[in-house]
Amino acid sequence: MRDRATGISSLTSSAHSLASLRAEALAPATSGIVELFNLGRGRPDVIPLWVGEGDLPTPDFAREAARRSIEAGETFYAAQRGLPELRAAIARYMNAQYGAAVGSPPRFRTEMFSVTVGGMHALQIALRLVSGPGAEVIIPTPAWPNFAGALGAVGAEPIEVPLELAGSPDALTWRLDIGRLSAAIGPSTRAIIVNTPGNPTGWTATIDELRAILDLSRQHGLWIIADEIYGRIVFDGARAPSFHDVMEAEDRILFVQTMSKNWAMTGLRVGWIEAPPIFGPVIENLIQYSTSGVATAIQRAAIAALDGGEPFVEAQLSRLRQSRGILCGGLTATGRARFAAPRGSFYLFCSIDGFTDSRDLAIRLLEEALVGVAPGSAFGAAGSSFLRLCFARDPRSIEEAVARMSKWLAAHGAG
């Protein structure tokens, strides 16, 4: 028998019943993204736009660094917080992207960073640092379902604050209502998770919005967990506005990052958490008692990517701009799609005229149009009538996906 809320099969033996498990273990629901992915897994006829990764493998120079590490026998335990060389490479990268003007003292130092098993591990550590049973954490939604899932796993409660889709029909944009965010803060609120540029909407906070969120954090003594992993993936400017642009050293902000998106390293599972240096020993303990660190060979690949990966990042951005244009233009031409063109990230979040059940629509597109998309219902109540399409793929593949969806929509009218 399968529980509808968790998607977990229960056992008939009372000794092994789900009731015997801790509530925190049962709290996270099965991801709606994973459900669609599993339905279409292994089907070569399907164009997969459902998960948050592209079709490019990790670049050769990074794979070569990992291979050399293994051949050199670097197969032993690594330092829990990461190789000093990788933490130094992260500091160099951050100084290049978010640091002070050339000639000024470096803003970012090695001791601010700890290496994690991907961005998800960094998020889990951040939540363990500042939340727990009885705590409330605010999330602007639609949002990546792992935020709510990770909160449930530590016994905290996610509080959704819906973004607004506003503007004229041909110039829509996602906006965060700061008044609504403020109203959601209560006596049990401990943190706000801010993902910008956002998954799935592409919402990219302005400097003014970041300042307003930071002001609320200061007024109420809240932590901000800043997920800025798509900060380099923007379509206007060199990078997205960041809390690094507006914060002071004493502000309560934890940053989670990953190598997955910029350098196509999703399956290698390496990222980092940025925190005040005084937290270093605490974070080291949390790493020790969860994963005991990241494989040295993977860390060598990360160093190579950070130090020599800019040409790859630029080439990927050029490809994404082309695929974004094809997808936005093609869906607009159907006359059935409503969306805000994403300012950042590599997702299009759209509703389709005539359909309100995103899970049902996603399954039909998979089975009948052979296009795999993620249902908006996976991203919170505010996304229930939307679909998320990942366009981090070859532009020719996106063209074919648009053609298939357009043909299917033409055969299935809004009425």
mmCIF file of C-alpha atoms in Angstrom:
data_model
loop_
_atom_site.group_PDB
_atom_site.id
_atom_site.type_symbol
_atom_site.label_atom_id
_atom_site.label_comp_id
_atom_site.label_asym_id
_atom_site.label_seq_id
_atom_site.Cartn_x
_atom_site.Cartn_y
_atom_site.Cartn_z
ATOM 1 C CA MET A 1 0.000 0.000 0.000
ATOM 2 C CA ARG A 2 1.345 3.484 -0.910
ATOM 3 C CA ASP A 3 0.734 6.515 1.289
ATOM 4 C CA ARG A 4 -0.627 9.359 -0.868
ATOM 5 C CA ALA A 5 1.126 12.142 1.044
ATOM 6 C CA THR A 6 4.615 10.659 1.169
ATOM 7 C CA GLY A 7 4.565 8.263 -1.749
ATOM 8 C CA ILE A 8 6.237 5.697 0.527
ATOM 9 C CA SER A 9 5.099 2.078 0.554
ATOM 10 C CA SER A 10 3.978 0.995 4.025
ATOM 11 C CA LEU A 11 4.528 -2.498 5.450
ATOM 12 C CA THR A 12 1.820 -4.588 6.987
ATOM 13 C CA SER A 13 3.919 -5.638 9.996
ATOM 14 C CA SER A 14 3.152 -3.381 12.973
ATOM 15 C CA ALA A 15 6.834 -3.504 13.952
ATOM 16 C CA HIS A 16 7.678 -1.921 10.609
ATOM 17 C CA SER A 17 4.759 0.510 10.278
ATOM 18 C CA LEU A 18 5.349 4.082 9.171
ATOM 19 C CA ALA A 19 3.925 5.148 12.526
ATOM 20 C CA SER A 20 7.068 3.784 14.148
ATOM 21 C CA LEU A 21 9.213 6.381 12.347
ATOM 22 C CA ARG A 22 9.896 9.941 13.428
ATOM 23 C CA ALA A 23 7.525 12.591 12.125
ATOM 24 C CA GLU A 24 10.437 14.535 10.609
ATOM 25 C CA ALA A 25 11.326 11.571 8.410
ATOM 26 C CA LEU A 26 7.783 11.389 7.072
ATOM 27 C CA ALA A 27 7.249 15.120 6.643
ATOM 28 C CA PRO A 28 8.837 15.635 3.192
ATOM 29 C CA ALA A 29 6.449 14.691 0.382
ATOM 30 C CA THR A 30 7.660 12.936 -2.741
ATOM 31 C CA SER A 31 8.856 15.536 -5.244
ATOM 32 C CA GLY A 32 6.496 16.113 -8.151
ATOM 33 C CA ILE A 33 9.584 16.625 -10.320
ATOM 34 C CA VAL A 34 10.910 13.195 -9.400
ATOM 35 C CA GLU A 35 7.506 11.625 -10.103
ATOM 36 C CA LEU A 36 7.541 12.841 -13.713
ATOM 37 C CA PHE A 37 11.208 11.989 -14.112
ATOM 38 C CA ASN A 38 10.546 8.431 -12.954
ATOM 39 C CA LEU A 39 7.559 8.086 -15.292
ATOM 40 C CA GLY A 40 9.717 8.947 -18.291
ATOM 41 C CA ARG A 41 13.049 7.551 -17.169
ATOM 42 C CA GLY A 42 14.914 5.639 -19.871
ATOM 43 C CA ARG A 43 12.649 6.713 -22.748
ATOM 44 C CA PRO A 44 14.875 7.925 -25.607
ATOM 45 C CA ASP A 45 11.852 9.266 -27.506
ATOM 46 C CA VAL A 46 11.140 11.878 -24.805
ATOM 47 C CA ILE A 47 12.796 15.315 -24.763
ATOM 48 C CA PRO A 48 13.619 15.750 -21.048
ATOM 49 C CA LEU A 49 12.999 19.284 -19.774
ATOM 50 C CA TRP A 50 11.931 18.231 -16.286
ATOM 51 C CA VAL A 51 15.030 18.317 -14.058
ATOM 52 C CA GLY A 52 17.382 21.185 -13.280
ATOM 53 C CA GLU A 53 20.366 20.208 -15.345
ATOM 54 C CA GLY A 54 21.516 20.564 -18.908
ATOM 55 C CA ASP A 55 22.694 18.104 -21.515
ATOM 56 C CA LEU A 56 26.371 19.077 -21.368
ATOM 57 C CA PRO A 57 28.733 16.795 -19.433
ATOM 58 C CA THR A 58 31.314 18.167 -17.025
ATOM 59 C CA PRO A 59 34.038 19.824 -19.137
ATOM 60 C CA ASP A 60 37.094 17.791 -20.088
ATOM 61 C CA PHE A 61 39.593 19.799 -18.046
ATOM 62 C CA ALA A 62 37.639 19.215 -14.823
ATOM 63 C CA ARG A 63 37.204 15.493 -15.512
ATOM 64 C CA GLU A 64 40.911 15.257 -16.253
ATOM 65 C CA ALA A 65 41.744 16.822 -12.885
ATOM 66 C CA ALA A 66 39.613 14.180 -11.151
ATOM 67 C CA ARG A 67 41.254 11.390 -13.160
ATOM 68 C CA ARG A 68 44.751 12.596 -12.257
ATOM 69 C CA SER A 69 43.773 12.695 -8.596
ATOM 70 C CA ILE A 70 42.559 9.106 -8.605
ATOM 71 C CA GLU A 71 45.636 7.897 -10.489
ATOM 72 C CA ALA A 72 47.819 9.679 -7.939
ATOM 73 C CA GLY A 73 46.185 7.622 -5.189
ATOM 74 C CA GLU A 74 44.210 10.465 -3.569
ATOM 75 C CA THR A 75 41.552 8.078 -2.324
ATOM 76 C CA PHE A 76 41.829 8.717 1.421
ATOM 77 C CA TYR A 77 39.759 10.877 3.742
ATOM 78 C CA ALA A 78 39.988 14.581 3.003
ATOM 79 C CA ALA A 79 39.791 17.504 5.431
ATOM 80 C CA GLN A 80 36.197 17.724 6.640
ATOM 81 C CA ARG A 81 35.697 21.337 5.540
ATOM 82 C CA GLY A 82 37.341 20.686 2.197
ATOM 83 C CA LEU A 83 40.820 20.771 0.699
ATOM 84 C CA PRO A 84 42.559 24.026 1.626
ATOM 85 C CA GLU A 85 43.313 24.417 -2.087
ATOM 86 C CA LEU A 86 39.618 24.262 -2.990
ATOM 87 C CA ARG A 87 38.554 26.656 -0.237
ATOM 88 C CA ALA A 88 41.232 29.068 -1.446
ATOM 89 C CA ALA A 89 39.967 28.666 -5.038
ATOM 90 C CA ILE A 90 36.425 29.476 -3.864
ATOM 91 C CA ALA A 91 37.720 32.629 -2.154
ATOM 92 C CA ARG A 92 39.528 33.667 -5.349
ATOM 93 C CA TYR A 93 36.402 33.084 -7.407
ATOM 94 C CA MET A 94 34.200 35.019 -4.998
ATOM 95 C CA ASN A 95 36.632 37.924 -4.890
ATOM 96 C CA ALA A 96 36.628 38.020 -8.693
ATOM 97 C CA GLN A 97 32.829 38.000 -8.930
ATOM 98 C CA TYR A 98 31.648 39.765 -5.775
ATOM 99 C CA GLY A 99 34.731 41.362 -4.239
ATOM 100 C CA ALA A 100 35.871 44.949 -3.877
ATOM 101 C CA ALA A 101 37.577 47.013 -6.542
ATOM 102 C CA VAL A 102 40.968 45.963 -7.885
ATOM 103 C CA GLY A 103 43.682 47.038 -5.455
ATOM 104 C CA SER A 104 41.443 46.809 -2.378
ATOM 105 C CA PRO A 105 42.016 44.154 0.292
ATOM 106 C CA PRO A 106 40.350 40.812 -0.539
ATOM 107 C CA ARG A 107 36.818 40.651 0.809
ATOM 108 C CA PHE A 108 36.494 36.871 0.875
ATOM 109 C CA ARG A 109 38.815 34.637 2.884
ATOM 110 C CA THR A 110 39.314 30.886 2.913
ATOM 111 C CA GLU A 111 37.935 30.511 6.448
ATOM 112 C CA MET A 112 34.506 31.739 5.307
ATOM 113 C CA PHE A 113 33.898 28.630 3.180
ATOM 114 C CA SER A 114 33.224 24.947 3.826
ATOM 115 C CA VAL A 115 32.935 22.368 1.054
ATOM 116 C CA THR A 116 29.749 20.300 0.918
ATOM 117 C CA VAL A 117 28.251 17.400 -1.016
ATOM 118 C CA GLY A 118 26.451 19.708 -3.428
ATOM 119 C CA GLY A 119 24.162 22.643 -2.763
ATOM 120 C CA MET A 120 21.555 20.427 -1.096
ATOM 121 C CA HIS A 121 24.009 19.461 1.638
ATOM 122 C CA ALA A 122 24.901 23.145 2.092
ATOM 123 C CA LEU A 123 21.192 23.936 2.482
ATOM 124 C CA GLN A 124 20.713 21.169 5.045
ATOM 125 C CA ILE A 125 23.638 22.453 7.104
ATOM 126 C CA ALA A 126 22.325 26.023 6.953
ATOM 127 C CA LEU A 127 18.915 24.893 8.178
ATOM 128 C CA ARG A 128 20.438 22.860 10.999
ATOM 129 C CA LEU A 129 22.351 25.950 12.084
ATOM 130 C CA VAL A 130 19.351 28.279 12.379
ATOM 131 C CA SER A 131 16.085 26.291 12.473
ATOM 132 C CA GLY A 132 14.576 23.144 13.929
ATOM 133 C CA PRO A 133 11.443 21.766 15.602
ATOM 134 C CA GLY A 134 8.882 24.500 16.167
ATOM 135 C CA ALA A 135 10.654 27.032 13.962
ATOM 136 C CA GLU A 136 9.032 28.731 10.987
ATOM 137 C CA VAL A 137 11.018 29.619 7.869
ATOM 138 C CA ILE A 138 9.571 31.859 5.162
ATOM 139 C CA ILE A 139 9.927 30.905 1.497
ATOM 140 C CA PRO A 140 8.827 33.090 -1.425
ATOM 141 C CA THR A 141 7.023 30.727 -3.780
ATOM 142 C CA PRO A 142 6.791 29.151 -6.322
ATOM 143 C CA ALA A 143 10.026 27.637 -5.057
ATOM 144 C CA TRP A 144 12.282 24.605 -5.455
ATOM 145 C CA PRO A 145 10.501 21.837 -3.486
ATOM 146 C CA ASN A 146 13.704 20.822 -1.708
ATOM 147 C CA PHE A 147 13.445 23.934 0.463
ATOM 148 C CA ALA A 148 10.198 22.774 2.039
ATOM 149 C CA GLY A 149 11.386 19.166 2.091
ATOM 150 C CA ALA A 150 14.597 20.016 3.920
ATOM 151 C CA LEU A 151 12.674 22.113 6.430
ATOM 152 C CA GLY A 152 10.269 19.267 7.140
ATOM 153 C CA ALA A 153 13.196 16.912 7.688
ATOM 154 C CA VAL A 154 14.517 19.108 10.528
ATOM 155 C CA GLY A 155 11.071 19.609 12.055
ATOM 156 C CA ALA A 156 10.611 23.215 10.908
ATOM 157 C CA GLU A 157 7.563 24.598 9.134
ATOM 158 C CA PRO A 158 7.778 26.337 5.755
ATOM 159 C CA ILE A 159 5.653 29.482 5.418
ATOM 160 C CA GLU A 160 4.876 30.290 1.788
ATOM 161 C CA VAL A 161 4.718 33.888 0.586
ATOM 162 C CA PRO A 162 3.527 33.890 -3.042
ATOM 163 C CA LEU A 163 5.328 35.951 -5.644
ATOM 164 C CA GLU A 164 3.067 38.006 -7.897
ATOM 165 C CA LEU A 165 2.934 37.724 -11.689
ATOM 166 C CA ALA A 166 2.225 41.320 -12.696
ATOM 167 C CA GLY A 167 2.376 43.653 -15.674
ATOM 168 C CA SER A 168 0.797 43.829 -19.105
ATOM 169 C CA PRO A 169 0.127 40.557 -20.952
ATOM 170 C CA ASP A 170 3.148 41.067 -23.217
ATOM 171 C CA ALA A 171 5.482 42.244 -20.423
ATOM 172 C CA LEU A 172 4.822 40.122 -17.345
ATOM 173 C CA THR A 173 7.272 39.941 -14.447
ATOM 174 C CA TRP A 174 7.471 38.156 -11.104
ATOM 175 C CA ARG A 175 7.536 40.463 -8.077
ATOM 176 C CA LEU A 176 7.918 40.019 -4.344
ATOM 177 C CA ASP A 177 5.471 41.994 -2.208
ATOM 178 C CA ILE A 178 7.625 43.154 0.724
ATOM 179 C CA GLY A 179 4.516 44.037 2.751
ATOM 180 C CA ARG A 180 3.230 40.493 2.347
ATOM 181 C CA LEU A 181 6.648 39.131 3.325
ATOM 182 C CA SER A 182 6.660 41.313 6.445
ATOM 183 C CA ALA A 183 3.148 40.192 7.404
ATOM 184 C CA ALA A 184 4.257 36.542 7.318
ATOM 185 C CA ILE A 185 6.834 37.091 10.078
ATOM 186 C CA GLY A 186 5.653 35.752 13.420
ATOM 187 C CA PRO A 187 7.079 34.915 16.845
ATOM 188 C CA SER A 188 8.350 31.529 15.624
ATOM 189 C CA THR A 189 9.995 32.836 12.449
ATOM 190 C CA ARG A 190 13.718 32.143 12.398
ATOM 191 C CA ALA A 191 14.782 32.645 8.790
ATOM 192 C CA ILE A 192 13.874 33.605 5.236
ATOM 193 C CA ILE A 193 15.071 31.523 2.302
ATOM 194 C CA VAL A 194 15.759 33.751 -0.694
ATOM 195 C CA ASN A 195 16.503 32.064 -4.018
ATOM 196 C CA THR A 196 17.461 34.619 -6.644
ATOM 197 C CA PRO A 197 17.636 34.188 -9.580
ATOM 198 C CA GLY A 198 14.833 31.833 -8.780
ATOM 199 C CA ASN A 199 13.945 28.258 -9.560
ATOM 200 C CA PRO A 200 11.376 27.835 -11.136
ATOM 201 C CA THR A 201 10.255 31.383 -12.012
ATOM 202 C CA GLY A 202 13.477 33.110 -13.058
ATOM 203 C CA TRP A 203 12.553 35.916 -10.622
ATOM 204 C CA THR A 204 15.671 37.978 -10.061
ATOM 205 C CA ALA A 205 15.569 40.301 -7.079
ATOM 206 C CA THR A 206 16.529 43.915 -7.608
ATOM 207 C CA ILE A 207 18.975 45.705 -5.344
ATOM 208 C CA ASP A 208 16.030 47.509 -3.746
ATOM 209 C CA GLU A 209 14.237 44.228 -3.051
ATOM 210 C CA LEU A 210 17.376 42.757 -1.493
ATOM 211 C CA ARG A 211 17.771 45.826 0.716
ATOM 212 C CA ALA A 212 14.130 45.570 1.807
ATOM 213 C CA ILE A 213 14.503 41.876 2.702
ATOM 214 C CA LEU A 214 17.708 42.632 4.580
ATOM 215 C CA ASP A 215 15.993 45.434 6.497
ATOM 216 C CA LEU A 216 13.293 42.976 7.630
ATOM 217 C CA SER A 217 15.984 40.535 8.698
ATOM 218 C CA ARG A 218 17.676 43.210 10.785
ATOM 219 C CA GLN A 219 14.442 44.455 12.353
ATOM 220 C CA HIS A 220 13.334 40.991 13.458
ATOM 221 C CA GLY A 221 16.697 39.328 14.109
ATOM 222 C CA LEU A 222 16.126 36.767 11.350
ATOM 223 C CA TRP A 223 18.622 34.769 9.348
ATOM 224 C CA ILE A 224 18.644 34.901 5.578
ATOM 225 C CA ILE A 225 19.577 31.721 3.742
ATOM 226 C CA ALA A 226 20.667 33.024 0.356
ATOM 227 C CA ASP A 227 20.545 30.566 -2.536
ATOM 228 C CA GLU A 228 22.272 32.472 -5.333
ATOM 229 C CA ILE A 229 23.423 29.468 -7.331
ATOM 230 C CA TYR A 230 22.042 30.943 -10.584
ATOM 231 C CA GLY A 231 23.708 34.309 -9.954
ATOM 232 C CA ARG A 232 25.912 33.966 -13.041
ATOM 233 C CA ILE A 233 23.082 32.701 -15.247
ATOM 234 C CA VAL A 234 21.437 35.988 -16.197
ATOM 235 C CA PHE A 235 20.386 37.480 -19.529
ATOM 236 C CA ASP A 236 21.050 41.140 -18.794
ATOM 237 C CA GLY A 237 24.375 42.039 -17.202
ATOM 238 C CA ALA A 238 27.368 40.098 -15.941
ATOM 239 C CA ARG A 239 25.663 38.696 -12.845
ATOM 240 C CA ALA A 240 22.541 39.078 -10.750
ATOM 241 C CA PRO A 241 22.273 41.478 -7.814
ATOM 242 C CA SER A 242 23.438 39.742 -4.645
ATOM 243 C CA PHE A 243 23.129 40.149 -0.909
ATOM 244 C CA HIS A 244 26.895 40.576 -1.090
ATOM 245 C CA ASP A 245 26.188 43.940 -2.719
ATOM 246 C CA VAL A 246 24.164 45.309 0.208
ATOM 247 C CA MET A 247 25.161 43.445 3.375
ATOM 248 C CA GLU A 248 27.410 44.417 6.267
ATOM 249 C CA ALA A 249 29.765 42.002 7.980
ATOM 250 C CA GLU A 250 27.464 41.607 11.001
ATOM 251 C CA ASP A 251 24.361 40.713 8.975
ATOM 252 C CA ARG A 252 22.868 37.258 9.536
ATOM 253 C CA ILE A 253 23.243 35.667 6.113
ATOM 254 C CA LEU A 254 24.279 32.139 5.155
ATOM 255 C CA PHE A 255 25.012 31.520 1.481
ATOM 256 C CA VAL A 256 24.583 28.117 -0.159
ATOM 257 C CA GLN A 257 26.348 27.414 -3.452
ATOM 258 C CA THR A 258 27.036 24.580 -5.850
ATOM 259 C CA MET A 259 29.297 23.667 -8.738
ATOM 260 C CA SER A 260 26.360 21.979 -10.459
ATOM 261 C CA LYS A 261 24.935 24.682 -12.713
ATOM 262 C CA ASN A 262 27.759 26.941 -13.944
ATOM 263 C CA TRP A 263 30.151 24.083 -14.635
ATOM 264 C CA ALA A 264 27.771 21.185 -15.475
ATOM 265 C CA MET A 265 28.763 19.124 -12.420
ATOM 266 C CA THR A 266 25.331 18.043 -11.137
ATOM 267 C CA GLY A 267 26.226 14.385 -10.677
ATOM 268 C CA LEU A 268 29.593 15.040 -9.040
ATOM 269 C CA ARG A 269 27.937 16.569 -5.955
ATOM 270 C CA VAL A 270 30.148 19.383 -4.729
ATOM 271 C CA GLY A 271 29.236 22.816 -3.410
ATOM 272 C CA TRP A 272 29.920 25.089 -0.487
ATOM 273 C CA ILE A 273 28.401 27.036 2.361
ATOM 274 C CA GLU A 274 29.584 30.553 3.166
ATOM 275 C CA ALA A 275 29.227 31.602 6.788
ATOM 276 C CA PRO A 276 30.893 33.797 9.410
ATOM 277 C CA PRO A 277 34.302 32.249 10.176
ATOM 278 C CA ILE A 278 33.356 31.735 13.836
ATOM 279 C CA PHE A 279 30.872 29.083 12.675
ATOM 280 C CA GLY A 280 33.637 27.029 11.018
ATOM 281 C CA PRO A 281 34.126 24.438 13.782
ATOM 282 C CA VAL A 282 30.350 23.928 14.110
ATOM 283 C CA ILE A 283 29.967 23.411 10.364
ATOM 284 C CA GLU A 284 32.933 21.047 10.402
ATOM 285 C CA ASN A 285 31.158 18.916 13.000
ATOM 286 C CA LEU A 286 27.942 18.867 10.957
ATOM 287 C CA ILE A 287 29.902 17.718 7.902
ATOM 288 C CA GLN A 288 31.721 15.080 9.935
ATOM 289 C CA TYR A 289 28.480 13.649 11.281
ATOM 290 C CA SER A 290 26.622 13.694 7.976
ATOM 291 C CA THR A 291 28.980 12.901 5.086
ATOM 292 C CA SER A 292 32.563 13.031 6.439
ATOM 293 C CA GLY A 293 33.494 15.228 3.510
ATOM 294 C CA VAL A 294 33.742 15.271 -0.273
ATOM 295 C CA ALA A 295 35.926 12.916 -2.306
ATOM 296 C CA THR A 296 39.330 14.461 -3.059
ATOM 297 C CA ALA A 297 39.110 13.710 -6.789
ATOM 298 C CA ILE A 298 35.835 15.641 -7.029
ATOM 299 C CA GLN A 299 37.383 18.555 -5.174
ATOM 300 C CA ARG A 300 40.289 18.577 -7.652
ATOM 301 C CA ALA A 301 37.735 18.829 -10.466
ATOM 302 C CA ALA A 302 36.084 21.747 -8.665
ATOM 303 C CA ILE A 303 39.406 23.588 -8.345
ATOM 304 C CA ALA A 304 40.014 23.175 -12.076
ATOM 305 C CA ALA A 305 36.532 24.493 -12.860
ATOM 306 C CA LEU A 306 36.808 27.533 -10.600
ATOM 307 C CA ASP A 307 40.287 28.473 -11.790
ATOM 308 C CA GLY A 308 39.922 27.731 -15.494
ATOM 309 C CA GLY A 309 36.223 27.421 -16.256
ATOM 310 C CA GLU A 310 35.261 30.934 -17.387
ATOM 311 C CA PRO A 311 35.312 30.101 -21.123
ATOM 312 C CA PHE A 312 32.973 27.175 -20.431
ATOM 313 C CA VAL A 313 30.605 29.393 -18.412
ATOM 314 C CA GLU A 314 30.520 32.016 -21.173
ATOM 315 C CA ALA A 315 29.886 29.411 -23.877
ATOM 316 C CA GLN A 316 27.080 27.877 -21.843
ATOM 317 C CA LEU A 317 25.474 31.308 -21.318
ATOM 318 C CA SER A 318 25.536 31.965 -25.060
ATOM 319 C CA ARG A 319 23.801 28.652 -25.666
ATOM 320 C CA LEU A 320 21.221 29.353 -22.957
ATOM 321 C CA ARG A 321 20.345 32.733 -24.461
ATOM 322 C CA GLN A 322 19.634 31.068 -27.785
ATOM 323 C CA SER A 323 17.521 28.293 -26.239
ATOM 324 C CA ARG A 324 15.643 30.803 -24.081
ATOM 325 C CA GLY A 325 14.724 32.839 -27.153
ATOM 326 C CA ILE A 326 13.507 29.769 -29.032
ATOM 327 C CA LEU A 327 11.356 28.582 -26.131
ATOM 328 C CA CYS A 328 9.834 31.983 -25.293
ATOM 329 C CA GLY A 329 9.178 32.799 -28.933
ATOM 330 C CA GLY A 330 7.729 29.403 -29.755
ATOM 331 C CA LEU A 331 5.327 29.292 -26.815
ATOM 332 C CA THR A 332 4.229 32.879 -27.413
ATOM 333 C CA ALA A 333 3.368 31.926 -30.990
ATOM 334 C CA THR A 334 0.908 29.294 -29.746
ATOM 335 C CA GLY A 335 -1.234 32.036 -28.203
ATOM 336 C CA ARG A 336 -1.850 29.705 -25.264
ATOM 337 C CA ALA A 337 1.083 30.309 -22.916
ATOM 338 C CA ARG A 338 1.298 32.943 -20.181
ATOM 339 C CA PHE A 339 4.683 33.601 -18.600
ATOM 340 C CA ALA A 340 7.301 36.132 -17.575
ATOM 341 C CA ALA A 341 10.445 35.802 -19.656
ATOM 342 C CA PRO A 342 13.044 34.661 -17.103
ATOM 343 C CA ARG A 343 15.658 37.276 -16.239
ATOM 344 C CA GLY A 344 17.852 34.583 -14.699
ATOM 345 C CA SER A 345 18.227 30.805 -14.175
ATOM 346 C CA PHE A 346 17.482 28.389 -17.025
ATOM 347 C CA TYR A 347 13.782 27.702 -16.538
ATOM 348 C CA LEU A 348 10.571 28.940 -18.116
ATOM 349 C CA PHE A 349 7.566 28.854 -15.794
ATOM 350 C CA CYS A 350 4.343 29.109 -17.760
ATOM 351 C CA SER A 351 0.651 28.423 -17.557
ATOM 352 C CA ILE A 352 -1.288 27.070 -20.534
ATOM 353 C CA ASP A 353 -4.697 28.457 -21.397
ATOM 354 C CA GLY A 354 -7.350 25.809 -20.881
ATOM 355 C CA PHE A 355 -5.470 23.722 -18.292
ATOM 356 C CA THR A 356 -5.395 24.181 -14.520
ATOM 357 C CA ASP A 357 -4.149 20.784 -13.275
ATOM 358 C CA SER A 358 -0.400 20.965 -13.909
ATOM 359 C CA ARG A 359 0.288 17.376 -12.876
ATOM 360 C CA ASP A 360 -2.300 16.022 -15.302
ATOM 361 C CA LEU A 361 -1.027 18.288 -18.073
ATOM 362 C CA ALA A 362 2.596 17.273 -17.458
ATOM 363 C CA ILE A 363 1.682 13.587 -17.671
ATOM 364 C CA ARG A 364 -0.280 14.140 -20.888
ATOM 365 C CA LEU A 365 2.586 16.065 -22.487
ATOM 366 C CA LEU A 366 4.923 13.231 -21.531
ATOM 367 C CA GLU A 367 2.722 10.463 -22.875
ATOM 368 C CA GLU A 368 1.203 12.204 -25.902
ATOM 369 C CA ALA A 369 3.675 14.913 -26.978
ATOM 370 C CA LEU A 370 6.836 13.137 -25.764
ATOM 371 C CA VAL A 371 8.052 16.221 -23.905
ATOM 372 C CA GLY A 372 8.993 15.858 -20.249
ATOM 373 C CA VAL A 373 8.200 18.896 -18.080
ATOM 374 C CA ALA A 374 7.841 19.460 -14.339
ATOM 375 C CA PRO A 375 4.367 20.205 -12.921
ATOM 376 C CA GLY A 376 4.095 23.581 -11.212
ATOM 377 C CA SER A 377 2.262 21.957 -8.301
ATOM 378 C CA ALA A 378 5.679 20.610 -7.208
ATOM 379 C CA PHE A 379 6.766 24.175 -6.398
ATOM 380 C CA GLY A 380 4.070 25.135 -3.914
ATOM 381 C CA ALA A 381 0.459 26.244 -4.055
ATOM 382 C CA ALA A 382 1.345 29.379 -6.024
ATOM 383 C CA GLY A 383 2.597 27.242 -8.906
ATOM 384 C CA SER A 384 -0.280 24.789 -9.177
ATOM 385 C CA SER A 385 -1.433 25.876 -12.632
ATOM 386 C CA PHE A 386 2.051 26.250 -14.158
ATOM 387 C CA LEU A 387 4.659 24.082 -15.840
ATOM 388 C CA ARG A 388 8.441 24.368 -15.487
ATOM 389 C CA LEU A 389 10.563 23.769 -18.569
ATOM 390 C CA CYS A 390 14.350 23.601 -18.282
ATOM 391 C CA PHE A 391 15.940 25.066 -21.429
ATOM 392 C CA ALA A 392 19.554 24.172 -20.594
ATOM 393 C CA ARG A 393 19.782 22.042 -23.704
ATOM 394 C CA ASP A 394 20.949 22.158 -27.298
ATOM 395 C CA PRO A 395 18.869 24.794 -29.129
ATOM 396 C CA ARG A 396 17.888 22.190 -31.735
ATOM 397 C CA SER A 397 16.405 20.042 -28.968
ATOM 398 C CA ILE A 398 14.445 23.038 -27.664
ATOM 399 C CA GLU A 399 13.164 23.733 -31.195
ATOM 400 C CA GLU A 400 11.885 20.174 -31.428
ATOM 401 C CA ALA A 401 10.285 20.357 -27.974
ATOM 402 C CA VAL A 402 8.471 23.571 -28.947
ATOM 403 C CA ALA A 403 7.292 21.992 -32.204
ATOM 404 C CA ARG A 404 5.900 18.971 -30.368
ATOM 405 C CA MET A 405 4.145 21.074 -27.737
ATOM 406 C CA SER A 406 2.731 23.460 -30.363
ATOM 407 C CA LYS A 407 1.327 20.572 -32.371
ATOM 408 C CA TRP A 408 -0.200 19.004 -29.266
ATOM 409 C CA LEU A 409 -1.749 22.293 -28.124
ATOM 410 C CA ALA A 410 -3.224 22.864 -31.567
ATOM 411 C CA ALA A 411 -4.954 19.501 -31.281
ATOM 412 C CA HIS A 412 -6.216 20.176 -27.757
ATOM 413 C CA GLY A 413 -8.125 23.444 -27.704
ATOM 414 C CA ALA A 414 -8.644 25.691 -24.709
ATOM 415 C CA GLY A 415 -12.319 24.878 -24.617
#
